[in-house]
Amino acid sequence: MAVPATLEAWREFVDRSPTKPEMLTARQVRALSDGAREQYDRDRLRWLSADIVLETPDVRNLRRLWTMLSAESLTDAATLSRALAISGSPTFGKSTGVMWIAKHHERQQRQRHPLIPPAELQPSVYVVTPPATTPKMLMIAFCNTLGLPHTRSQTAQDLAEQVVHVLRTLRTSLVVLDEIHNVHSNRQVGAESASSLKLFAERLDAAFLFAGIDLPRSAVFSGPAGEQLAGRTMSYTMVGYSSRSVLDRTEWGTLISTLNDMLPLRDQAAGALQPAAGFLFDVTGGSIGRLRSLLRRTAIDAIRTGHERIDKNDLQRVATVTGIVADAASPPATNPRLEADSA
Amino acid sequence: MTLPAPDLLRPEPLRPLPIRRRRYADESMSSYIYRLAAANGTTTTIVRTWLIQTGALSPHVDDDAWRTAWRALGDLHPAAPDHLKLAGGGMPDRTLCLRCTRGQRASGPLSRWGLVCVKHGCWIAAGDGHRADVRSLRAERLFRRELVRSGITLESAELRFAQRLVFLTIGPRWIEKQHRDHATGSPRAAVYASQVTIAVDLFVRDGLKELARHPTGHRLEPCAEWIAARIEAITSRAEPWRAGALLNHLIIQQERAQSTPDLTGGTRADILHRLTR
């Protein structure tokens, strides 16, 4: 599925609850017509790519931080202090994490306000920051996500007014800005963007989630405007899994076991991937994104070839074919840690 | 070079604006468009420019295409009418009942409405929103039941004629008093009940034709008496000589034009035309 870059796509994403297809025996599969078998395989492939968030240490920490942030949102602060920046290397699940928080928040708010028609309530908004963002580009990104008309002659201020008006009307209480590292605040244009982002956030009675690569070192939180923004933002760095302690290795083993149970393969035995746990850690560097990609591709291959199970050999073969090798995987930074530096 | 498949050339369907607005019954499309744009913090001009700049519409498209675009932006149901078929032809837009629209300014031709919102029992004329009295409410129901069904709307010649008669017959002082006492918002609202009753009598129950069949139908004096009697039946404050004065005025006008006043025969429209020209 593509990134839910429009309001309609986002609502669809929030409403979607993927379910694992019922596993058929070999005899039941043989009894299916060609079309039904094709559909059965399609359902299994869709399940493999479904956006399911697993209970990883990072996700647990994010949930704790979000609880703090949403509790802070209940207070009437005059300046922005309700922001959380989620950082980390690529494929560590930053976007998945923020989308999961926003999805959870939106469902909760919709349940809390059952009398408000769905079209008149938009508790969360997900926006992807365009590369080398100027203040106007940032506002245009909001307009495009919301489906708001905008013309070339309108200024960034005009657009900001319009976006704030719409988000207030729709009672938006959470704004997610993904790929925030695209704002370069140490350049003139970027500094203006960071500054207008701060002013924009102050005008909305909403919590902000920023996600991006290596945010503590990125330009968006440096420079005068960036430092102001950073001072009002909690930050968390997603570090993935580690294998340093016994506890870390047990946690990794549990994750592999969970993913093994989720595979929609007929002949996949429980615990079949446990012998490959060490190999999988080496090859993915503890990145949940890389791990799921490798398992997904191997499982797709098993469905297409009719093999219907995967083991360490299959994983090694697919890792080599698809270019996932141990050297390419970056090692985990440190143990999962919580940097709740609230302003 | 291979051309893209026809589906790729087809422009993407317009996405609805984030804030939707319900279109009220009898609301004109222009009023709806204005409200929808304002609700989304923009203007109709900006939306138009945006549609052209994004290539969603060409600047030379006709009104139908614009309306279709706006229907998509408002996420209107395909069955929602673009414009209303009016019972009595094109009517100017009037402000809709502010209670029906929850205080939002909306307008439309209100072809099936008189001056009172039956649902909320208040005046809609000139946007005053004051509570209407029982007589006026009853008159509104009569207007919708009898006159609208016969193709007579608030702006039609028949109702204007009835209003002229009432204004002249009842007298300005009584109208002023009614207007003041009942806070009707406009003098027109003060005479509304009488106006509707007269119009129903004259044009729906064919009082005018009955008048024409009067033994002395070639003269207008008996007509004046007849009309005055009808108005007297509606309100004891009537001053019948005023109706007589109006019709005498008509007689003089017609005599000056060297034509014999004649109310016999002809359709309702003919008779009305002769009376009011």
Coordinates of C-alpha atoms in Angstrom, one line a residue:
Chain A
M1 CA 0.0 0.0 0.0
A2 CA 1.2 3.5 -0.8
V3 CA 1.8 6.1 1.9
P4 CA -1.6 7.5 3.0
A5 CA -0.8 10.9 1.6
T6 CA -4.4 12.1 1.3
L7 CA -7.2 12.5 3.8
E8 CA -9.2 9.8 2.1
A9 CA -6.3 7.3 2.0
W10 CA -5.6 8.1 5.6
R11 CA -9.2 7.4 6.7
E12 CA -9.0 4.2 4.7
F13 CA -5.8 3.3 6.5
V14 CA -7.3 4.0 9.9
D15 CA -10.4 1.9 9.1
R16 CA -8.4 -1.1 7.9
S17 CA -7.9 -4.0 10.3
P18 CA -6.0 -6.7 8.5
T19 CA -6.9 -10.3 9.4
K20 CA -4.9 -13.4 8.8
P21 CA -6.6 -15.5 6.1
E22 CA -7.9 -18.9 7.2
M23 CA -5.2 -21.6 6.5
L24 CA -6.5 -24.4 4.2
T25 CA -5.1 -27.9 4.1
A26 CA -3.5 -29.3 1.0
R27 CA -6.7 -31.2 0.2
Q28 CA -8.9 -28.1 0.6
V29 CA -6.5 -26.1 -1.7
R30 CA -6.7 -28.8 -4.4
A31 CA -10.5 -28.7 -4.2
L32 CA -10.5 -25.0 -5.0
S33 CA -11.1 -23.7 -8.6
D34 CA -8.3 -21.9 -10.3
G35 CA -9.9 -18.5 -9.6
A36 CA -10.5 -19.3 -5.9
R37 CA -7.0 -20.6 -5.5
E38 CA -5.6 -17.4 -7.1
Q39 CA -7.8 -15.3 -4.7
Y40 CA -6.6 -17.4 -1.7
D41 CA -3.0 -16.8 -2.6
R42 CA -3.7 -13.1 -3.1
D43 CA -5.2 -12.9 0.4
R44 CA -2.1 -14.5 1.8
L45 CA 0.2 -12.1 0.0
R46 CA -1.9 -9.2 1.2
W47 CA -1.5 -10.4 4.7
L48 CA 2.2 -10.6 4.4
S49 CA 2.3 -6.9 3.4
A50 CA -0.3 -5.8 5.9
D51 CA 0.6 -2.9 8.2
I52 CA 0.8 -4.8 11.5
V53 CA 2.6 -3.2 14.4
L54 CA 4.4 -5.7 16.7
E55 CA 5.0 -5.2 20.4
T56 CA 8.7 -4.3 20.1
P57 CA 10.7 -2.5 22.8
D58 CA 10.6 0.7 20.7
V59 CA 6.8 0.4 20.3
R60 CA 6.4 0.0 24.0
N61 CA 8.5 3.1 24.7
L62 CA 6.6 5.1 22.1
R63 CA 3.3 4.1 23.7
R64 CA 4.7 5.4 27.1
L65 CA 5.8 8.7 25.5
W66 CA 2.5 9.1 23.7
T67 CA 0.6 8.6 26.9
M68 CA 2.7 11.4 28.5
L69 CA 2.2 13.6 25.4
S70 CA -1.6 13.1 25.2
A71 CA -1.9 13.8 28.9
E72 CA 0.0 17.1 28.4
S73 CA -2.4 17.9 25.6
L74 CA -5.2 18.2 28.1
T75 CA -3.6 21.2 29.7
D76 CA -4.1 24.7 28.3
A77 CA -0.6 25.7 27.4
A78 CA -0.2 28.9 25.5
T79 CA 3.0 27.8 23.7
L80 CA 3.8 24.6 22.0
S81 CA 5.1 22.0 24.3
R82 CA 3.2 19.0 23.0
A83 CA 5.6 17.6 20.4
L84 CA 7.5 14.3 20.1
A85 CA 10.3 13.8 17.7
I86 CA 11.0 10.2 16.7
S87 CA 14.3 9.6 15.2
G88 CA 16.4 6.6 14.0
S89 CA 18.1 5.0 11.1
P90 CA 16.1 4.0 8.0
T91 CA 14.0 0.8 8.3
F92 CA 13.8 1.0 12.1
G93 CA 10.1 1.6 11.9
K94 CA 9.8 5.3 12.6
S95 CA 7.0 5.9 10.1
T96 CA 5.2 2.7 11.1
G97 CA 5.5 3.8 14.7
V98 CA 4.0 7.3 14.2
M99 CA 1.3 6.0 11.9
W100 CA 0.4 3.4 14.5
I101 CA 0.1 6.1 17.2
A102 CA -2.0 8.3 14.9
K103 CA -4.2 5.5 13.9
H104 CA -4.8 4.5 17.5
H105 CA -5.5 8.1 18.5
E106 CA -8.0 8.6 15.6
R107 CA -9.9 5.5 16.5
Q108 CA -10.0 6.5 20.1
Q109 CA -11.3 10.0 19.3
R110 CA -13.9 8.7 16.9
Q111 CA -15.2 6.4 19.6
R112 CA -15.2 9.2 22.1
H113 CA -17.3 11.4 19.7
P114 CA -19.8 9.0 18.2
L115 CA -22.4 11.8 17.5
I116 CA -20.0 13.8 15.2
P117 CA -20.4 12.7 11.6
P118 CA -17.1 11.0 10.4
A119 CA -16.6 13.7 7.7
E120 CA -16.7 16.5 10.3
L121 CA -14.0 15.0 12.6
Q122 CA -10.4 14.4 11.7
P123 CA -8.5 13.7 14.9
S124 CA -5.2 13.0 13.2
V125 CA -3.5 14.2 10.1
Y126 CA -0.5 12.6 8.4
V127 CA 1.7 14.8 6.2
V128 CA 5.0 13.9 4.5
T129 CA 7.5 16.8 4.4
P130 CA 8.7 17.5 0.8
P131 CA 12.5 17.6 0.1
A132 CA 14.3 20.9 0.7
T133 CA 11.2 22.4 2.2
T134 CA 10.4 26.1 2.1
P135 CA 7.6 27.5 4.4
K136 CA 5.2 27.7 1.4
M137 CA 6.0 24.1 0.3
L138 CA 5.3 22.9 3.8
M139 CA 1.9 24.5 3.8
I140 CA 1.2 23.2 0.2
A141 CA 2.0 19.7 1.6
F142 CA -0.7 20.3 4.2
C143 CA -3.1 21.6 1.5
N144 CA -2.4 18.7 -0.8
T145 CA -3.0 16.2 2.0
L146 CA -6.2 17.9 3.1
G147 CA -7.4 18.4 -0.5
L148 CA -7.5 22.2 0.0
P149 CA -7.4 24.5 -3.1
H150 CA -4.3 26.7 -3.3
T151 CA -3.0 29.0 -6.1
R152 CA 0.5 30.1 -7.0
S153 CA -0.2 33.7 -6.0
Q154 CA -1.1 32.7 -2.4
T155 CA 1.6 33.4 0.3
A156 CA 2.7 30.9 2.9
Q157 CA 0.9 33.0 5.5
D158 CA -2.4 32.8 3.5
L159 CA -2.0 29.0 3.2
A160 CA -1.2 28.7 6.9
E161 CA -4.4 30.6 7.8
Q162 CA -6.4 28.3 5.6
V163 CA -4.8 25.1 7.0
V164 CA -5.2 26.3 10.6
H165 CA -8.9 27.1 10.0
V166 CA -9.6 23.7 8.5
L167 CA -7.7 21.7 11.1
R168 CA -9.5 23.6 13.9
T169 CA -12.9 23.0 12.3
L170 CA -12.1 19.3 11.9
R171 CA -11.0 19.2 15.6
T172 CA -7.6 17.9 14.7
S173 CA -5.7 17.0 17.9
L174 CA -2.7 15.2 16.4
V175 CA -0.5 16.3 13.5
V176 CA 2.1 13.8 12.2
L177 CA 5.0 15.3 10.1
D178 CA 7.0 12.5 8.6
E179 CA 10.4 12.9 6.9
I180 CA 10.9 16.0 8.9
H181 CA 14.7 15.8 8.2
N182 CA 13.8 17.4 4.8
V183 CA 13.6 20.7 6.6
H184 CA 17.1 22.2 6.7
S185 CA 16.9 24.9 9.3
N186 CA 20.6 25.9 9.0
R187 CA 20.1 27.3 5.5
Q188 CA 18.1 30.5 5.0
V189 CA 15.1 28.8 3.5
G190 CA 15.2 25.9 6.0
A191 CA 15.5 28.3 8.9
E192 CA 12.3 30.1 7.8
S193 CA 10.6 26.7 7.5
A194 CA 11.6 25.7 11.0
S195 CA 10.4 29.0 12.3
S196 CA 7.1 28.9 10.5
L197 CA 6.6 25.3 11.6
K198 CA 7.0 26.5 15.2
L199 CA 4.5 29.4 14.7
F200 CA 2.1 27.1 12.9
A201 CA 2.3 24.5 15.6
E202 CA 1.6 27.1 18.3
R203 CA -1.6 28.2 16.6
L204 CA -3.1 24.7 16.7
D205 CA -4.4 23.1 19.8
A206 CA -2.9 19.8 18.7
A207 CA 0.0 17.5 19.6
F208 CA 2.8 17.1 17.0
L209 CA 4.7 14.0 16.1
F210 CA 7.9 14.5 14.0
A211 CA 9.6 11.5 12.4
G212 CA 12.8 11.6 10.5
I213 CA 16.3 10.2 10.2
D214 CA 18.8 11.0 12.9
L215 CA 16.9 14.1 14.1
P216 CA 19.2 15.0 17.1
R217 CA 21.9 15.6 14.5
S218 CA 19.7 16.9 11.7
A219 CA 19.4 20.5 10.7
V220 CA 15.8 20.8 11.6
F221 CA 16.6 20.9 15.3
S222 CA 19.8 23.0 15.0
G223 CA 20.1 26.7 14.2
P224 CA 18.2 29.4 16.2
A225 CA 14.8 28.3 15.0
G226 CA 15.5 24.6 15.2
E227 CA 16.8 24.9 18.8
Q228 CA 13.6 26.7 19.8
L229 CA 11.7 23.8 18.3
A230 CA 13.9 21.2 19.9
G231 CA 13.5 22.9 23.3
R232 CA 9.8 22.3 23.3
T233 CA 9.9 18.7 21.9
M234 CA 10.4 15.3 23.6
S235 CA 12.7 13.2 21.6
Y236 CA 13.1 9.4 21.2
T237 CA 15.5 7.5 19.1
M238 CA 14.5 4.1 17.7
V239 CA 17.4 1.7 18.0
G240 CA 15.9 -1.6 17.0
Y241 CA 17.0 -4.8 18.7
S242 CA 20.3 -5.7 20.3
S243 CA 22.0 -9.0 21.1
R244 CA 24.3 -7.9 23.8
S245 CA 22.6 -9.4 26.8
V246 CA 20.6 -12.6 27.4
L247 CA 17.5 -10.5 27.8
D248 CA 18.1 -8.9 24.4
R249 CA 18.5 -12.2 22.8
T250 CA 15.4 -13.6 24.4
E251 CA 13.4 -10.6 23.2
W252 CA 14.7 -11.2 19.7
G253 CA 13.8 -14.8 19.9
T254 CA 10.3 -14.0 20.9
L255 CA 9.9 -11.6 18.0
I256 CA 11.1 -14.3 15.6
S257 CA 8.7 -16.7 17.1
T258 CA 5.8 -14.3 16.7
L259 CA 6.6 -13.6 13.1
N260 CA 6.9 -17.3 12.4
D261 CA 3.4 -17.8 13.8
M262 CA 2.1 -15.0 11.6
L263 CA 3.4 -16.5 8.3
P264 CA 0.5 -17.7 6.2
L265 CA 2.3 -20.9 5.1
R266 CA 0.5 -24.2 5.3
D267 CA 3.5 -26.4 6.3
Q268 CA 5.3 -23.9 8.5
A269 CA 5.8 -25.5 11.9
A270 CA 5.8 -23.6 15.2
G271 CA 9.3 -22.5 16.1
A272 CA 10.7 -23.4 12.7
L273 CA 12.6 -20.1 12.5
Q274 CA 14.3 -20.3 15.9
P275 CA 17.5 -21.9 14.5
A276 CA 17.7 -19.0 12.2
A277 CA 17.4 -16.3 14.9
G278 CA 21.1 -15.6 15.1
F279 CA 21.5 -15.5 11.3
L280 CA 18.5 -13.1 11.1
F281 CA 20.0 -10.8 13.6
D282 CA 23.3 -10.7 11.8
V283 CA 21.7 -10.1 8.4
T284 CA 19.2 -7.4 9.6
G285 CA 21.2 -5.7 12.3
G286 CA 18.2 -5.8 14.6
S287 CA 16.1 -3.7 12.2
I288 CA 12.4 -4.7 12.3
G289 CA 11.9 -3.3 8.8
R290 CA 14.7 -5.4 7.3
L291 CA 13.6 -8.5 9.2
R292 CA 10.0 -8.2 8.0
S293 CA 11.1 -7.5 4.4
L294 CA 13.3 -10.6 4.3
L295 CA 10.6 -12.9 5.9
R296 CA 8.0 -11.4 3.5
R297 CA 10.0 -12.0 0.4
T298 CA 11.0 -15.5 1.4
A299 CA 7.3 -16.3 2.3
I300 CA 6.2 -14.9 -1.1
D301 CA 8.7 -17.2 -2.8
A302 CA 7.4 -20.2 -0.8
I303 CA 3.8 -19.4 -1.8
R304 CA 4.7 -19.0 -5.5
T305 CA 6.8 -22.2 -5.7
G306 CA 4.3 -24.2 -3.6
H307 CA 7.0 -25.0 -1.0
E308 CA 4.7 -23.7 1.8
R309 CA 7.4 -23.4 4.4
I310 CA 10.6 -21.5 5.1
D311 CA 13.7 -22.3 7.0
K312 CA 17.2 -20.9 7.5
N313 CA 18.4 -22.1 4.0
D314 CA 15.5 -20.4 2.3
L315 CA 16.2 -17.2 4.2
Q316 CA 19.9 -17.3 3.3
R317 CA 19.1 -17.9 -0.4
V318 CA 16.6 -15.0 -0.6
A319 CA 19.0 -12.7 1.4
T320 CA 21.7 -13.3 -1.1
V321 CA 19.4 -12.9 -4.1
T322 CA 17.9 -9.7 -2.8
G323 CA 21.1 -8.2 -1.7
I324 CA 20.5 -8.3 2.0
V325 CA 23.9 -9.3 3.5
A326 CA 25.2 -9.1 7.0
D327 CA 27.8 -6.4 6.1
A328 CA 25.1 -4.1 4.8
A329 CA 23.1 -4.1 8.0
S330 CA 24.1 -1.4 10.3
P331 CA 24.7 -2.6 13.9
P332 CA 22.3 -1.4 16.6
A333 CA 23.3 1.8 18.2
T334 CA 22.7 1.1 21.9
N335 CA 20.1 -0.5 24.0
P336 CA 16.6 1.0 23.6
R337 CA 16.6 4.1 25.7
L338 CA 14.1 6.7 26.5
E339 CA 15.1 10.3 26.0
A340 CA 12.2 12.2 27.5
D341 CA 13.7 15.6 27.6
S342 CA 10.6 17.6 28.0
A343 CA 11.0 21.3 27.8
Chain B
M1 CA 6.2 6.5 -29.9
T2 CA 3.4 4.7 -28.2
L3 CA 0.6 6.7 -26.9
P4 CA -0.6 6.1 -23.3
A5 CA -3.7 4.1 -22.8
P6 CA -6.9 6.2 -22.8
D7 CA -7.4 5.6 -19.1
L8 CA -4.1 7.3 -18.3
L9 CA -5.2 10.4 -20.3
R10 CA -8.4 10.7 -18.2
P11 CA -8.0 13.3 -15.5
E12 CA -8.2 12.2 -11.9
P13 CA -11.7 12.7 -10.3
L14 CA -11.8 15.7 -8.0
R15 CA -11.5 15.0 -4.3
P16 CA -14.1 16.5 -2.1
L17 CA -13.0 19.5 0.0
P18 CA -12.1 18.5 3.6
I19 CA -15.0 20.4 5.2
R20 CA -18.4 19.4 3.8
R21 CA -21.6 21.4 3.9
R22 CA -25.1 20.1 3.5
R23 CA -27.0 21.7 0.7
Y24 CA -30.4 22.9 2.1
A25 CA -33.7 22.3 0.3
D26 CA -34.4 25.2 -2.0
E27 CA -30.9 26.6 -1.7
S28 CA -29.4 28.0 -4.9
M29 CA -26.2 26.5 -6.3
S30 CA -24.4 29.9 -6.0
S31 CA -25.3 30.2 -2.3
Y32 CA -24.1 26.7 -1.7
I33 CA -20.8 27.2 -3.5
Y34 CA -20.1 30.4 -1.6
R35 CA -20.8 28.7 1.8
L36 CA -18.7 25.6 0.9
A37 CA -15.7 27.7 -0.1
A38 CA -16.0 29.9 3.0
A39 CA -16.2 26.8 5.3
N40 CA -12.9 25.6 3.8
G41 CA -11.2 29.0 4.5
T42 CA -11.1 29.9 0.8
T43 CA -13.0 31.8 -1.9
T44 CA -14.8 30.7 -5.0
T45 CA -12.2 32.7 -7.1
I46 CA -9.3 30.8 -5.5
V47 CA -11.1 27.5 -6.1
R48 CA -11.7 28.4 -9.8
T49 CA -8.1 29.4 -10.3
W50 CA -6.9 26.3 -8.6
L51 CA -9.0 24.1 -10.8
I52 CA -7.6 25.8 -13.9
Q53 CA -4.0 25.8 -12.6
T54 CA -4.1 22.1 -11.8
G55 CA -5.6 21.3 -15.2
A56 CA -8.7 19.8 -13.6
L57 CA -10.8 22.2 -15.7
S58 CA -10.3 24.3 -18.8
P59 CA -11.0 28.1 -18.4
H60 CA -13.4 27.8 -21.3
V61 CA -15.7 25.2 -20.0
D62 CA -19.4 25.9 -19.7
D63 CA -21.5 26.4 -16.6
D64 CA -22.5 22.7 -16.5
A65 CA -18.9 21.6 -16.1
W66 CA -18.3 24.1 -13.3
R67 CA -21.4 22.9 -11.5
T68 CA -20.3 19.3 -11.9
A69 CA -16.9 20.3 -10.4
W70 CA -18.5 21.9 -7.5
R71 CA -20.8 19.0 -6.9
A72 CA -17.6 16.8 -6.7
L73 CA -15.9 19.2 -4.4
G74 CA -19.0 19.3 -2.1
D75 CA -19.4 15.5 -2.4
L76 CA -23.1 16.1 -3.3
H77 CA -25.3 13.2 -3.9
P78 CA -25.7 12.6 -7.7
A79 CA -29.4 12.9 -7.4
A80 CA -29.3 16.4 -5.8
P81 CA -30.8 18.9 -8.2
D82 CA -28.5 21.5 -9.8
H83 CA -31.2 24.1 -9.8
L84 CA -34.8 24.1 -8.9
K85 CA -37.7 24.0 -11.2
L86 CA -39.8 26.9 -10.2
A87 CA -43.6 26.9 -10.2
G88 CA -43.8 30.4 -11.4
G89 CA -40.7 31.0 -13.4
G90 CA -37.4 32.6 -12.3
M91 CA -37.6 34.0 -8.8
P92 CA -35.1 36.2 -7.1
D93 CA -33.1 34.5 -4.3
R94 CA -34.3 35.0 -0.7
T95 CA -32.6 34.3 2.6
L96 CA -33.5 30.9 3.9
C97 CA -34.9 30.5 7.4
L98 CA -32.0 31.1 9.8
R99 CA -33.3 28.4 12.2
C100 CA -33.4 25.8 9.4
T101 CA -29.8 26.6 8.5
R102 CA -28.7 26.9 12.1
G103 CA -27.7 30.5 11.7
Q104 CA -25.8 30.1 8.4
R105 CA -26.5 32.6 5.7
A106 CA -27.9 30.7 2.8
S107 CA -30.2 31.8 0.0
G108 CA -32.4 30.3 -2.7
P109 CA -35.5 30.9 -4.8
L110 CA -37.8 29.4 -2.1
S111 CA -40.4 28.7 -4.8
R112 CA -42.7 26.8 -2.6
W113 CA -42.4 29.2 0.4
G114 CA -44.4 32.3 1.3
L115 CA -43.1 34.5 4.1
V116 CA -43.3 32.1 7.0
C117 CA -41.2 29.0 7.9
V118 CA -43.9 26.5 8.8
K119 CA -41.4 24.2 10.6
H120 CA -40.2 26.9 13.0
G121 CA -43.2 29.2 12.9
C122 CA -41.2 32.3 12.2
W123 CA -41.0 35.0 9.5
I124 CA -38.3 34.6 6.9
A125 CA -38.9 37.8 5.1
A126 CA -35.9 40.2 5.2
G127 CA -34.2 37.7 7.5
D128 CA -35.9 39.0 10.6
G129 CA -36.8 35.6 12.1
H130 CA -39.5 36.9 14.5
R131 CA -42.2 34.5 15.6
A132 CA -45.2 34.5 13.3
D133 CA -48.8 34.7 14.7
V134 CA -51.3 31.9 14.2
R135 CA -53.1 33.8 11.4
S136 CA -50.0 34.2 9.4
L137 CA -49.0 30.6 10.0
R138 CA -52.4 29.4 8.8
A139 CA -52.1 31.7 5.8
E140 CA -48.7 30.2 4.9
R141 CA -50.2 26.7 4.9
L142 CA -53.0 28.0 2.8
F143 CA -50.5 29.6 0.4
R144 CA -48.6 26.3 0.0
R145 CA -51.7 24.2 -0.3
E146 CA -53.8 26.3 -2.6
L147 CA -51.7 28.9 -4.4
V148 CA -48.4 27.0 -5.0
R149 CA -50.4 24.1 -6.4
S150 CA -52.1 26.4 -8.8
G151 CA -48.7 27.7 -10.0
I152 CA -48.9 31.0 -8.1
T153 CA -45.7 32.0 -6.3
L154 CA -44.9 34.9 -4.0
E155 CA -43.6 37.0 -6.8
S156 CA -46.4 36.3 -9.3
A157 CA -48.7 39.0 -10.7
E158 CA -51.8 37.5 -8.9
L159 CA -50.2 37.8 -5.5
R160 CA -48.9 41.3 -6.2
F161 CA -52.4 42.3 -7.2
A162 CA -53.9 40.9 -4.0
Q163 CA -51.3 42.7 -2.0
R164 CA -52.1 46.0 -3.7
L165 CA -55.8 45.5 -2.9
V166 CA -55.1 44.8 0.7
F167 CA -52.7 47.6 1.1
L168 CA -55.3 50.0 -0.3
T169 CA -58.3 48.6 1.5
I170 CA -57.0 48.1 4.9
G171 CA -55.3 51.5 5.2
P172 CA -51.8 52.5 6.2
R173 CA -52.5 53.3 9.9
W174 CA -53.7 49.8 10.6
I175 CA -50.8 48.2 8.7
E176 CA -48.3 50.4 10.7
K177 CA -50.0 49.3 13.9
Q178 CA -49.8 45.6 13.0
H179 CA -46.2 46.0 12.0
R180 CA -45.4 47.7 15.3
D181 CA -47.4 45.5 17.6
H182 CA -46.4 42.1 16.1
A183 CA -42.8 43.0 15.1
T184 CA -43.4 41.5 11.7
G185 CA -40.2 42.8 10.3
S186 CA -41.9 44.4 7.2
P187 CA -45.3 45.9 6.3
R188 CA -45.6 43.2 3.8
A189 CA -45.6 40.6 6.5
A190 CA -48.3 42.6 8.4
V191 CA -50.8 42.1 5.5
Y192 CA -49.6 38.6 4.5
A193 CA -52.6 36.7 5.9
S194 CA -55.1 39.0 4.2
Q195 CA -53.1 39.0 1.0
V196 CA -53.1 35.2 0.8
T197 CA -56.8 34.8 1.6
I198 CA -57.8 37.4 -1.0
A199 CA -55.5 35.7 -3.6
V200 CA -57.0 32.3 -2.9
D201 CA -60.6 33.7 -3.1
L202 CA -59.9 35.5 -6.3
F203 CA -57.7 33.2 -8.2
V204 CA -58.0 29.7 -6.9
R205 CA -61.7 29.6 -6.0
D206 CA -62.4 31.6 -9.2
G207 CA -63.9 34.6 -7.4
L208 CA -62.8 36.7 -10.3
K209 CA -64.9 34.7 -12.8
E210 CA -67.8 34.8 -10.4
L211 CA -67.4 38.6 -10.4
A212 CA -67.3 38.6 -14.1
R213 CA -70.6 36.8 -14.3
H214 CA -72.3 39.5 -12.1
P215 CA -75.4 41.0 -13.7
T216 CA -73.8 44.3 -13.9
G217 CA -70.4 42.8 -14.8
H218 CA -69.7 45.5 -17.4
R219 CA -69.2 48.1 -14.7
L220 CA -66.5 47.9 -12.0
E221 CA -68.4 49.5 -9.1
P222 CA -70.0 46.2 -8.0
C223 CA -66.6 44.6 -8.3
A224 CA -65.2 47.1 -5.7
E225 CA -68.1 46.3 -3.4
W226 CA -67.5 42.6 -3.8
I227 CA -63.8 42.9 -3.0
A228 CA -64.4 45.2 -0.1
A229 CA -66.8 42.7 1.4
R230 CA -64.2 39.9 1.1
I231 CA -61.6 42.1 2.9
E232 CA -64.1 43.1 5.5
A233 CA -64.7 39.4 6.2
I234 CA -61.0 39.0 6.8
T235 CA -60.5 42.0 9.0
S236 CA -63.0 44.3 10.6
R237 CA -60.5 47.1 10.2
A238 CA -61.1 47.2 6.5
E239 CA -62.0 50.5 4.9
P240 CA -64.0 49.3 1.8
W241 CA -64.0 52.7 0.1
R242 CA -60.3 52.2 -0.6
A243 CA -61.0 49.2 -2.8
G244 CA -63.6 51.2 -4.5
A245 CA -61.1 53.9 -5.0
L246 CA -58.7 51.5 -6.6
L247 CA -61.2 50.1 -9.0
N248 CA -62.5 53.6 -9.8
H249 CA -59.0 54.5 -10.6
L250 CA -58.8 51.6 -12.9
I251 CA -62.1 52.7 -14.5
I252 CA -60.8 56.2 -15.1
Q253 CA -57.6 54.8 -16.6
Q254 CA -59.5 52.6 -19.0
E255 CA -61.9 55.3 -19.9
R256 CA -59.0 57.6 -20.7
A257 CA -57.7 54.8 -22.9
Q258 CA -61.1 54.9 -24.6
S259 CA -61.9 51.3 -24.0
T260 CA -64.9 49.9 -22.3
P261 CA -64.1 48.2 -19.0
D262 CA -65.3 44.7 -19.5
L263 CA -64.8 41.8 -17.1
T264 CA -66.8 39.2 -18.8
G265 CA -65.3 36.2 -20.4
G266 CA -61.7 35.4 -21.0
T267 CA -59.2 33.4 -18.9
R268 CA -58.0 34.3 -15.4
A269 CA -54.9 35.8 -16.9
D270 CA -56.9 38.0 -19.3
I271 CA -59.1 39.3 -16.5
L272 CA -56.1 40.0 -14.3
H273 CA -54.3 41.7 -17.1
R274 CA -57.3 44.0 -17.8
L275 CA -57.5 44.8 -14.1
T276 CA -53.9 45.7 -13.5
R277 CA -52.8 47.2 -16.8

